[in-house]
mmCIF file of C-alpha atoms in Angstrom:
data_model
loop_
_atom_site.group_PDB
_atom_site.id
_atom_site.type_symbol
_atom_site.label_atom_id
_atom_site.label_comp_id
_atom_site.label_asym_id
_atom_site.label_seq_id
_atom_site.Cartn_x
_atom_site.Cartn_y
_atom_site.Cartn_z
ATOM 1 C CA UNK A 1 12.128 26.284 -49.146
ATOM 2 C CA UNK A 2 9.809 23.811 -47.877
ATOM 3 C CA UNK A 3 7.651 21.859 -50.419
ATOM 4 C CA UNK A 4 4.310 20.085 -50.126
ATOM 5 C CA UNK A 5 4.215 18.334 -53.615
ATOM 6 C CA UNK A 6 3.726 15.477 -54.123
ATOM 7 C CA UNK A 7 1.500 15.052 -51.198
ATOM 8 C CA UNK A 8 1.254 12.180 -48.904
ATOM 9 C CA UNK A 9 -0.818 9.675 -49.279
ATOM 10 C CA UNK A 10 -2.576 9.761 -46.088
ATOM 11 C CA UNK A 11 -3.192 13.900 -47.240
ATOM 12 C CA UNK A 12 -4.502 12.833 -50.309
ATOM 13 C CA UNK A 13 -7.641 11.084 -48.886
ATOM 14 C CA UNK A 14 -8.709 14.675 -47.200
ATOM 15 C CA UNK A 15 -8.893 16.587 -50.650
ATOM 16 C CA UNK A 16 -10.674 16.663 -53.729
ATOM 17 C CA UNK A 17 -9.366 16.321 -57.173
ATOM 18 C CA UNK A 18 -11.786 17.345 -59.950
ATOM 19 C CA UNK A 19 -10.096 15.722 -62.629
ATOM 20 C CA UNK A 20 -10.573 12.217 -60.550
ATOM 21 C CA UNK A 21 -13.285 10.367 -62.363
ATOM 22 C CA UNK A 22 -13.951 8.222 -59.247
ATOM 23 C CA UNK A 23 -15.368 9.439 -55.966
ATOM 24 C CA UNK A 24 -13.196 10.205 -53.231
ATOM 25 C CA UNK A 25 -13.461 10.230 -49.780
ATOM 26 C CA UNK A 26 -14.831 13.644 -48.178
ATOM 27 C CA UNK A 27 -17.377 12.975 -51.971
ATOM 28 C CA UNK A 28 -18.191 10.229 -50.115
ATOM 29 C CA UNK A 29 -18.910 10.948 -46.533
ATOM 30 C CA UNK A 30 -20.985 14.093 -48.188
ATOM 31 C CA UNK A 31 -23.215 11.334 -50.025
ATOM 32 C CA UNK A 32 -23.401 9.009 -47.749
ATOM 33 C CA UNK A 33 -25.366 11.966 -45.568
ATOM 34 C CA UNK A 34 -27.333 12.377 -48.926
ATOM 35 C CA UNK A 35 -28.461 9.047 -49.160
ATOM 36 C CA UNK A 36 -29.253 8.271 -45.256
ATOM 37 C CA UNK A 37 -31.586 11.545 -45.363
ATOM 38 C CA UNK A 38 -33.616 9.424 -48.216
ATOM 39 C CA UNK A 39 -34.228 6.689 -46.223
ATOM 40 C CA UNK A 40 -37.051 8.122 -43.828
ATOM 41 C CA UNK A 41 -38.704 8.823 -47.489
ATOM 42 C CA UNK A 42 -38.113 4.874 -48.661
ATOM 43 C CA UNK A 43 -39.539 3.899 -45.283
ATOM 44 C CA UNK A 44 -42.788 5.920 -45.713
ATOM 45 C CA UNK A 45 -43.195 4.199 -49.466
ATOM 46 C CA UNK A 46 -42.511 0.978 -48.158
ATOM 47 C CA UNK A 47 -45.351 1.969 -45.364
ATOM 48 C CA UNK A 48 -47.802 3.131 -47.861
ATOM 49 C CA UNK A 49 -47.615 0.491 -50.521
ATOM 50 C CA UNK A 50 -47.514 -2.725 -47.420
ATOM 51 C CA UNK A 51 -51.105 -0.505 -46.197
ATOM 52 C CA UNK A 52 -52.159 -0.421 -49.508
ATOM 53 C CA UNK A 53 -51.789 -4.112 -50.045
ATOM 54 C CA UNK A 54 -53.225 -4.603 -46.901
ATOM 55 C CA UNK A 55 -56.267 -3.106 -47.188
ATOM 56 C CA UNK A 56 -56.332 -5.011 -50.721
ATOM 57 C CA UNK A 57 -56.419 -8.035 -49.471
ATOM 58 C CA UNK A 58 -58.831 -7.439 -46.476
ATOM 59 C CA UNK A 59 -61.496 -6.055 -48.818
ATOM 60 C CA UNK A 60 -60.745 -8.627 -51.711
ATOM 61 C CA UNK A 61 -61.370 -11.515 -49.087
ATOM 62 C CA UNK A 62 -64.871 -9.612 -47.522
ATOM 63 C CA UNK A 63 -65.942 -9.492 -51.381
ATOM 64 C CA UNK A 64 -65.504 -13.484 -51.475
ATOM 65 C CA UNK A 65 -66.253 -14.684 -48.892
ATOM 66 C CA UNK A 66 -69.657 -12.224 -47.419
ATOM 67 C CA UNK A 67 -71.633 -12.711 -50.630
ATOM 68 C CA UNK A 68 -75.139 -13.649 -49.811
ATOM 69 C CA UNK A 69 -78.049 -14.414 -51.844
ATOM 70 C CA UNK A 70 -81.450 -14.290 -51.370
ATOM 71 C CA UNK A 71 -84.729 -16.094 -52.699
ATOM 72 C CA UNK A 72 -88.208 -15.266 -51.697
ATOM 73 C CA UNK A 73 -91.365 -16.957 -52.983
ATOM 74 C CA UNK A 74 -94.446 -16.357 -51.799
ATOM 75 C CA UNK A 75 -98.091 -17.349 -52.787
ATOM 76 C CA UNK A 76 -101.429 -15.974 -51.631
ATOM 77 C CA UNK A 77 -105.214 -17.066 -52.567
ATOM 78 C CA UNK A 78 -108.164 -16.069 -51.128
ATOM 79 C CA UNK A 79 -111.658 -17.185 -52.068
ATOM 80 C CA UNK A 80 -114.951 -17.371 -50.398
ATOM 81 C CA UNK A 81 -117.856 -19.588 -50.698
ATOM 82 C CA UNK A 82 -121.446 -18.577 -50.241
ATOM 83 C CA UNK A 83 -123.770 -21.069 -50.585
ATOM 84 C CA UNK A 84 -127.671 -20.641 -51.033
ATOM 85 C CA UNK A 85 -130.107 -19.754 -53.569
ATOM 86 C CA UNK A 86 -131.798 -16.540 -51.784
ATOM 87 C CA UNK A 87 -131.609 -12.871 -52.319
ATOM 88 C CA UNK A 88 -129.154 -11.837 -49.944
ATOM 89 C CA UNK A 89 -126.756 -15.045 -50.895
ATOM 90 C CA UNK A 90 -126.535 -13.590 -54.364
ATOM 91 C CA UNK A 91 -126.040 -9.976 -52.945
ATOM 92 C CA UNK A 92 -123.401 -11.536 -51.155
ATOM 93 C CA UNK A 93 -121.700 -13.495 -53.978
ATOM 94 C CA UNK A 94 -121.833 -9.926 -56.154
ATOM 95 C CA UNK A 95 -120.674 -8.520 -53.158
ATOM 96 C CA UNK A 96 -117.935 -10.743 -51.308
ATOM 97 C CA UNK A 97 -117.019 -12.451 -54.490
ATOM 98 C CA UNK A 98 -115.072 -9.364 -55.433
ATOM 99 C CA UNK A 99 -112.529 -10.186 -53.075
ATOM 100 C CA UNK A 100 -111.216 -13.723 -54.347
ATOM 101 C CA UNK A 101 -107.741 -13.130 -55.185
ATOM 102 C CA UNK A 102 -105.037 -15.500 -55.986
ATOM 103 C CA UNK A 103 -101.256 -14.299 -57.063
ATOM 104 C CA UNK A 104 -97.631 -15.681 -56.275
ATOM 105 C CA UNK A 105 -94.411 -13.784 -56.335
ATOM 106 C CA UNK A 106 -90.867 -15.311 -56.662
ATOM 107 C CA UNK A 107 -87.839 -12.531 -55.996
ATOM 108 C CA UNK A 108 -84.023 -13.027 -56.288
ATOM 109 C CA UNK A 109 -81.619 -10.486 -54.527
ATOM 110 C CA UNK A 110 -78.170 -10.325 -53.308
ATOM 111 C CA UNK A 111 -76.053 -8.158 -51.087
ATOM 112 C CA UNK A 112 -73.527 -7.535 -54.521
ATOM 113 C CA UNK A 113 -74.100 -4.246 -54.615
ATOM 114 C CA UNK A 114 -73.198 -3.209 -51.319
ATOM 115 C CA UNK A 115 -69.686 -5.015 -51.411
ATOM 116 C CA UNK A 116 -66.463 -3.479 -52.077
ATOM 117 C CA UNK A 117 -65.108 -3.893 -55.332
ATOM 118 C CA UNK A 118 -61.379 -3.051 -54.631
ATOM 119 C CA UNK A 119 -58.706 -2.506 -57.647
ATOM 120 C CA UNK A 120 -55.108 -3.774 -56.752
ATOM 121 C CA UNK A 121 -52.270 -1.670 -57.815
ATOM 122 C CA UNK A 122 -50.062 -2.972 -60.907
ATOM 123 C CA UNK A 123 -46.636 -3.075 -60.874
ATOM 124 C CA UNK A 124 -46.579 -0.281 -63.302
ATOM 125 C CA UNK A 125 -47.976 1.882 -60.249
ATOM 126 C CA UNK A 126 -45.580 0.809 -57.965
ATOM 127 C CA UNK A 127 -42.640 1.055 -60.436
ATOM 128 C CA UNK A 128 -43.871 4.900 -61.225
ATOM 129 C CA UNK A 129 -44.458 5.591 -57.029
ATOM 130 C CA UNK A 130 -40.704 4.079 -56.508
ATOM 131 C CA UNK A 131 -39.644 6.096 -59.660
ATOM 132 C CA UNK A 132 -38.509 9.539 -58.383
ATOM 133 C CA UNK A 133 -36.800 8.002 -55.141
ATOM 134 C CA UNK A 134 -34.826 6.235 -57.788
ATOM 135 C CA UNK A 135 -33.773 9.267 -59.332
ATOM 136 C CA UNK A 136 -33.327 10.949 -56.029
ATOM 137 C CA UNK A 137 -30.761 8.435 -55.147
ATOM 138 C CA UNK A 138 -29.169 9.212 -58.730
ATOM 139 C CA UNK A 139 -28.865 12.507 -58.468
ATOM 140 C CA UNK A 140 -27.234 11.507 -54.498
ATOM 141 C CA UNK A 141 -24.666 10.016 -56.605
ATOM 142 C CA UNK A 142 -24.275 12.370 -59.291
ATOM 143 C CA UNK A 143 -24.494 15.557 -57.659
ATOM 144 C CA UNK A 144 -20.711 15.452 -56.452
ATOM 145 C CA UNK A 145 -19.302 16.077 -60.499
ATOM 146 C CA UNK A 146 -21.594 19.364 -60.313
ATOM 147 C CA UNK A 147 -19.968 20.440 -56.860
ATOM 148 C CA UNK A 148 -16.672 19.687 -58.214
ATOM 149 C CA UNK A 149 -17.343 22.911 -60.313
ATOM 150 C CA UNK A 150 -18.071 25.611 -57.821
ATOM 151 C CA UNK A 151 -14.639 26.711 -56.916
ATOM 152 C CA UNK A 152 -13.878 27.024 -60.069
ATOM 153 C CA UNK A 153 -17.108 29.455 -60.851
ATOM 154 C CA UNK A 154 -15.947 31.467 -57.510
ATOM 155 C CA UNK A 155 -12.143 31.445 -58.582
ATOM 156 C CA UNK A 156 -13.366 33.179 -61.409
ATOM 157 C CA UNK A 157 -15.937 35.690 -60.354
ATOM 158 C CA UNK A 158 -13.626 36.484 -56.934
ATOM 159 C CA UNK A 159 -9.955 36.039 -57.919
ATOM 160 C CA UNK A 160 -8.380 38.079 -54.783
ATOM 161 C CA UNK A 161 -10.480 35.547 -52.861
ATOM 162 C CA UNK A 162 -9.353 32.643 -54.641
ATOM 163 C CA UNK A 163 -5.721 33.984 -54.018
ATOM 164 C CA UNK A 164 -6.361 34.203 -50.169
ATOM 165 C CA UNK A 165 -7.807 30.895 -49.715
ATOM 166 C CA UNK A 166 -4.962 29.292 -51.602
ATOM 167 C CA UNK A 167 -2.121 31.149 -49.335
ATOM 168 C CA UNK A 168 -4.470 30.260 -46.354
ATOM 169 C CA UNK A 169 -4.482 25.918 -47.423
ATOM 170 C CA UNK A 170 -0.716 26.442 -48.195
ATOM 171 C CA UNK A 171 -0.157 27.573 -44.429
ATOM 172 C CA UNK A 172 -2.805 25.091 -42.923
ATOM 173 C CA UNK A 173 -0.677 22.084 -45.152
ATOM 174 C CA UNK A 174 2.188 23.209 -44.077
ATOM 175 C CA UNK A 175 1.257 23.198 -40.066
ATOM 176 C CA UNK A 176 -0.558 20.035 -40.951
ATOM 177 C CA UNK A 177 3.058 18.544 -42.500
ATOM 178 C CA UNK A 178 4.712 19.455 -39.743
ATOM 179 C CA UNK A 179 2.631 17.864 -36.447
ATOM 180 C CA UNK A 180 2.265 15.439 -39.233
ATOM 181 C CA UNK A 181 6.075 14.279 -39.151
ATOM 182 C CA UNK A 182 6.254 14.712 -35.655
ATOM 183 C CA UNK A 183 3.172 12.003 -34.718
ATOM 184 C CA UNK A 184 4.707 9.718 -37.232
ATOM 185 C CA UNK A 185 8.103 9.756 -35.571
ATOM 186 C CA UNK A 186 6.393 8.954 -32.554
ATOM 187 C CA UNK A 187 4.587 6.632 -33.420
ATOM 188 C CA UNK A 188 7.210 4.512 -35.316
ATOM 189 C CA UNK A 189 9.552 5.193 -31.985
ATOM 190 C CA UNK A 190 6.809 3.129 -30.223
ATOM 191 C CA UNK A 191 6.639 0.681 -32.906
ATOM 192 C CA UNK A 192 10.644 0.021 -32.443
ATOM 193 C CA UNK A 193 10.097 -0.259 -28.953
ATOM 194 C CA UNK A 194 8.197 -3.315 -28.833
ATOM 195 C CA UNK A 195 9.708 -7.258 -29.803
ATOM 196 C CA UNK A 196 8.620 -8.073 -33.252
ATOM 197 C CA UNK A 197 6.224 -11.251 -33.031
ATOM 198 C CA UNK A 198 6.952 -14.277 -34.704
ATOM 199 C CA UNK A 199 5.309 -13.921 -37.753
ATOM 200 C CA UNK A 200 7.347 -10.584 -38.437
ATOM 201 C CA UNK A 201 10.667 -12.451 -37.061
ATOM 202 C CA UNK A 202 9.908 -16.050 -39.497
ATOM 203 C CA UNK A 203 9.746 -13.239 -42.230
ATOM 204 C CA UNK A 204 12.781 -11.873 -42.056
ATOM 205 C CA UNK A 205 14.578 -14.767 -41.311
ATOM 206 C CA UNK A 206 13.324 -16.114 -44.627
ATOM 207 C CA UNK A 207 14.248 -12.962 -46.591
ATOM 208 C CA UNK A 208 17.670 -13.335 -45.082
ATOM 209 C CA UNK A 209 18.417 -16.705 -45.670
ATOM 210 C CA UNK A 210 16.498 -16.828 -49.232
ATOM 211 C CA UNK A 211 16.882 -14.027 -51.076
ATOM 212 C CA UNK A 212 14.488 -14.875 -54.121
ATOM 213 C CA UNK A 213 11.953 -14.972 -51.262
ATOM 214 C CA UNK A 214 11.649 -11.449 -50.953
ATOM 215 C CA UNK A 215 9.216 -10.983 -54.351
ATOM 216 C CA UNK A 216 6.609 -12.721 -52.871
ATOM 217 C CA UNK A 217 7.753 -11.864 -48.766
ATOM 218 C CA UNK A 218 7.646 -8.393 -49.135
ATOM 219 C CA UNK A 219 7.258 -5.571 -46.549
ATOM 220 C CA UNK A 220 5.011 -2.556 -46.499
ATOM 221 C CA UNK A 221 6.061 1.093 -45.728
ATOM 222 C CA UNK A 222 5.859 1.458 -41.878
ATOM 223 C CA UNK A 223 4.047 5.129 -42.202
ATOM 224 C CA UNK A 224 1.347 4.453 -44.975
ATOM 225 C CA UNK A 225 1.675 0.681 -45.709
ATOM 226 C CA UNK A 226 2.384 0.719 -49.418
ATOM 227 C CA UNK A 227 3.810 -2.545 -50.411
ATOM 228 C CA UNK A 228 7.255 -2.605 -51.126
ATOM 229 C CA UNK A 229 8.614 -1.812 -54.794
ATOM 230 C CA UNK A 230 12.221 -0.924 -55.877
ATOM 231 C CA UNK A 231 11.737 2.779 -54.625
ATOM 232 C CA UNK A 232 11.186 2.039 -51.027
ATOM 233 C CA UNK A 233 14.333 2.976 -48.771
ATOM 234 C CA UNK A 234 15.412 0.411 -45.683
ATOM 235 C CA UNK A 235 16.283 2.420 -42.704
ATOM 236 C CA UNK A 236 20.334 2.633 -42.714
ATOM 237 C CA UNK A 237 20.566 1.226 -38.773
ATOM 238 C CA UNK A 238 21.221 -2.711 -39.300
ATOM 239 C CA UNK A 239 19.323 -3.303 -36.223
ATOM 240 C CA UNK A 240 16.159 -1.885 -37.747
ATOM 241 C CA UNK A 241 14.385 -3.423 -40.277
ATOM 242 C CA UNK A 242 11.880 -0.539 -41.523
ATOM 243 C CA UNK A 243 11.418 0.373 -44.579
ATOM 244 C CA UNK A 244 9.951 3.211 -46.033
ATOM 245 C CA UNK A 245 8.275 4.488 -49.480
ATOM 246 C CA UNK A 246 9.968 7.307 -51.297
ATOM 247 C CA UNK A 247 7.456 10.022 -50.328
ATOM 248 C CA UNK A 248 7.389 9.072 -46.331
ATOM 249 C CA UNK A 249 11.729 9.130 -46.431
#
């Protein structure tokens, strides 16, 4: 009876295990999305706030540097003369002598009120605007534990379902195992084919010829790359020098 446990370790990076505290890799590609679709949202802050400090600064230098000041003074007198002793140069003096008038007038004005009197934002603004993009991005992170959880509600609400999708991953792992093995083989057929380079040859001729060597000279599994520990298997032709992890054997 063919078995799938323990899985492979390049199978393992295509599932999810909820008991796995850390994210894993189709968690990640799904946040990733997440994040990227927050970004035309950052941008547009970003915009807002660099107009906003634009604007800032254009009206904080026009209220600087266009104050103006003004200061009028003006003085008027009028006074007329009429000489004589008659009649009619006394009418006139009652008459004409109403109009002598003398005054002066000083005024002081400025343009201060019509100036813009513009009100930066403090960082506490910009900390509170940045605020729920922050926790947008949290909740990016965060929202893979929750998701983690929904098989589990539909396992138990639809058990016959449950049961069908299980027998339907069992027979799409086992197809998968199987063109699995067969690319592998080929591809480590293609790998035998070609000369070892030098660096691969100087290797083994050190493990060979110093033994001790091979702690710190030590080879990888040729299908996944594991490094070598005391469960890895050498293939039994002497001309090959492969070696392979318990679970690829």
């Amino acid at each position: 009876k063919q078995t799938l446990l323990p899985l492979l370790r390049e199978e393992t990076s295509s599932f999810i295990f909820p008991c796995k505290p850390t994210l894993q890799r189709p968690e990640l590609q799904y946040m990733v999305m997440e994040l990227l679709r927050c970004i035309p949202l950052l941008l547009f802050l970003l915009f807002v706030c660099g107009l906003d400090h634009f604007i800032f600064s254009i009206l904080s230098i026009i209220q600087h540097h266009s104050f103006i000041e003004y200061s009028y003074q003006t003085s008027h007198h009028l006074s007329v003369n009429v000489m004589g002793t008659s009649l009619m140069a006394e009418l006139l003096r009652s008459t004409i002598g109403a109009l002598n008038t003398s005054f002066e007038s000083e005024v002081e004005t400025s343009n201060l009120a019509c100036l813009p009197q513009p009100t930066g934002m403090t960082r506490q603004q910009y900390r509170n605007t940045f605020l729920p993009l922050g926790a947008l991005a949290l909740l990016c992170l965060a929202q893979v534990y929750p998701f983690r959880l929904r098989r589990a509600i539909a396992a138990f609400y639809f058990p016959k379902r449950e049961k069908t999708r299980v027998l339907f991953l069992y027979n799409k792992l086992l197809r998968q195992r199987k063109n699995f093995l067969y690319l592998q083989r080929g591809r480590v057929a293609r790998q035998a084919r070609q000369p070892p380079g030098p660096g691969t040859l100087l290797r083994q001729w050190c493990r060979r010829r110093w033994p001790w060597l091979r702690r710190y000279l030590r080879q990888s599994c040729t299908l996944c790359g594991t490094p070598e520990t005391p469960r890895h298997r050498p293939c039994p032709n002497p001309d090959c020098n492969a070696s392979y992890c318990e679970s690829c054997w």
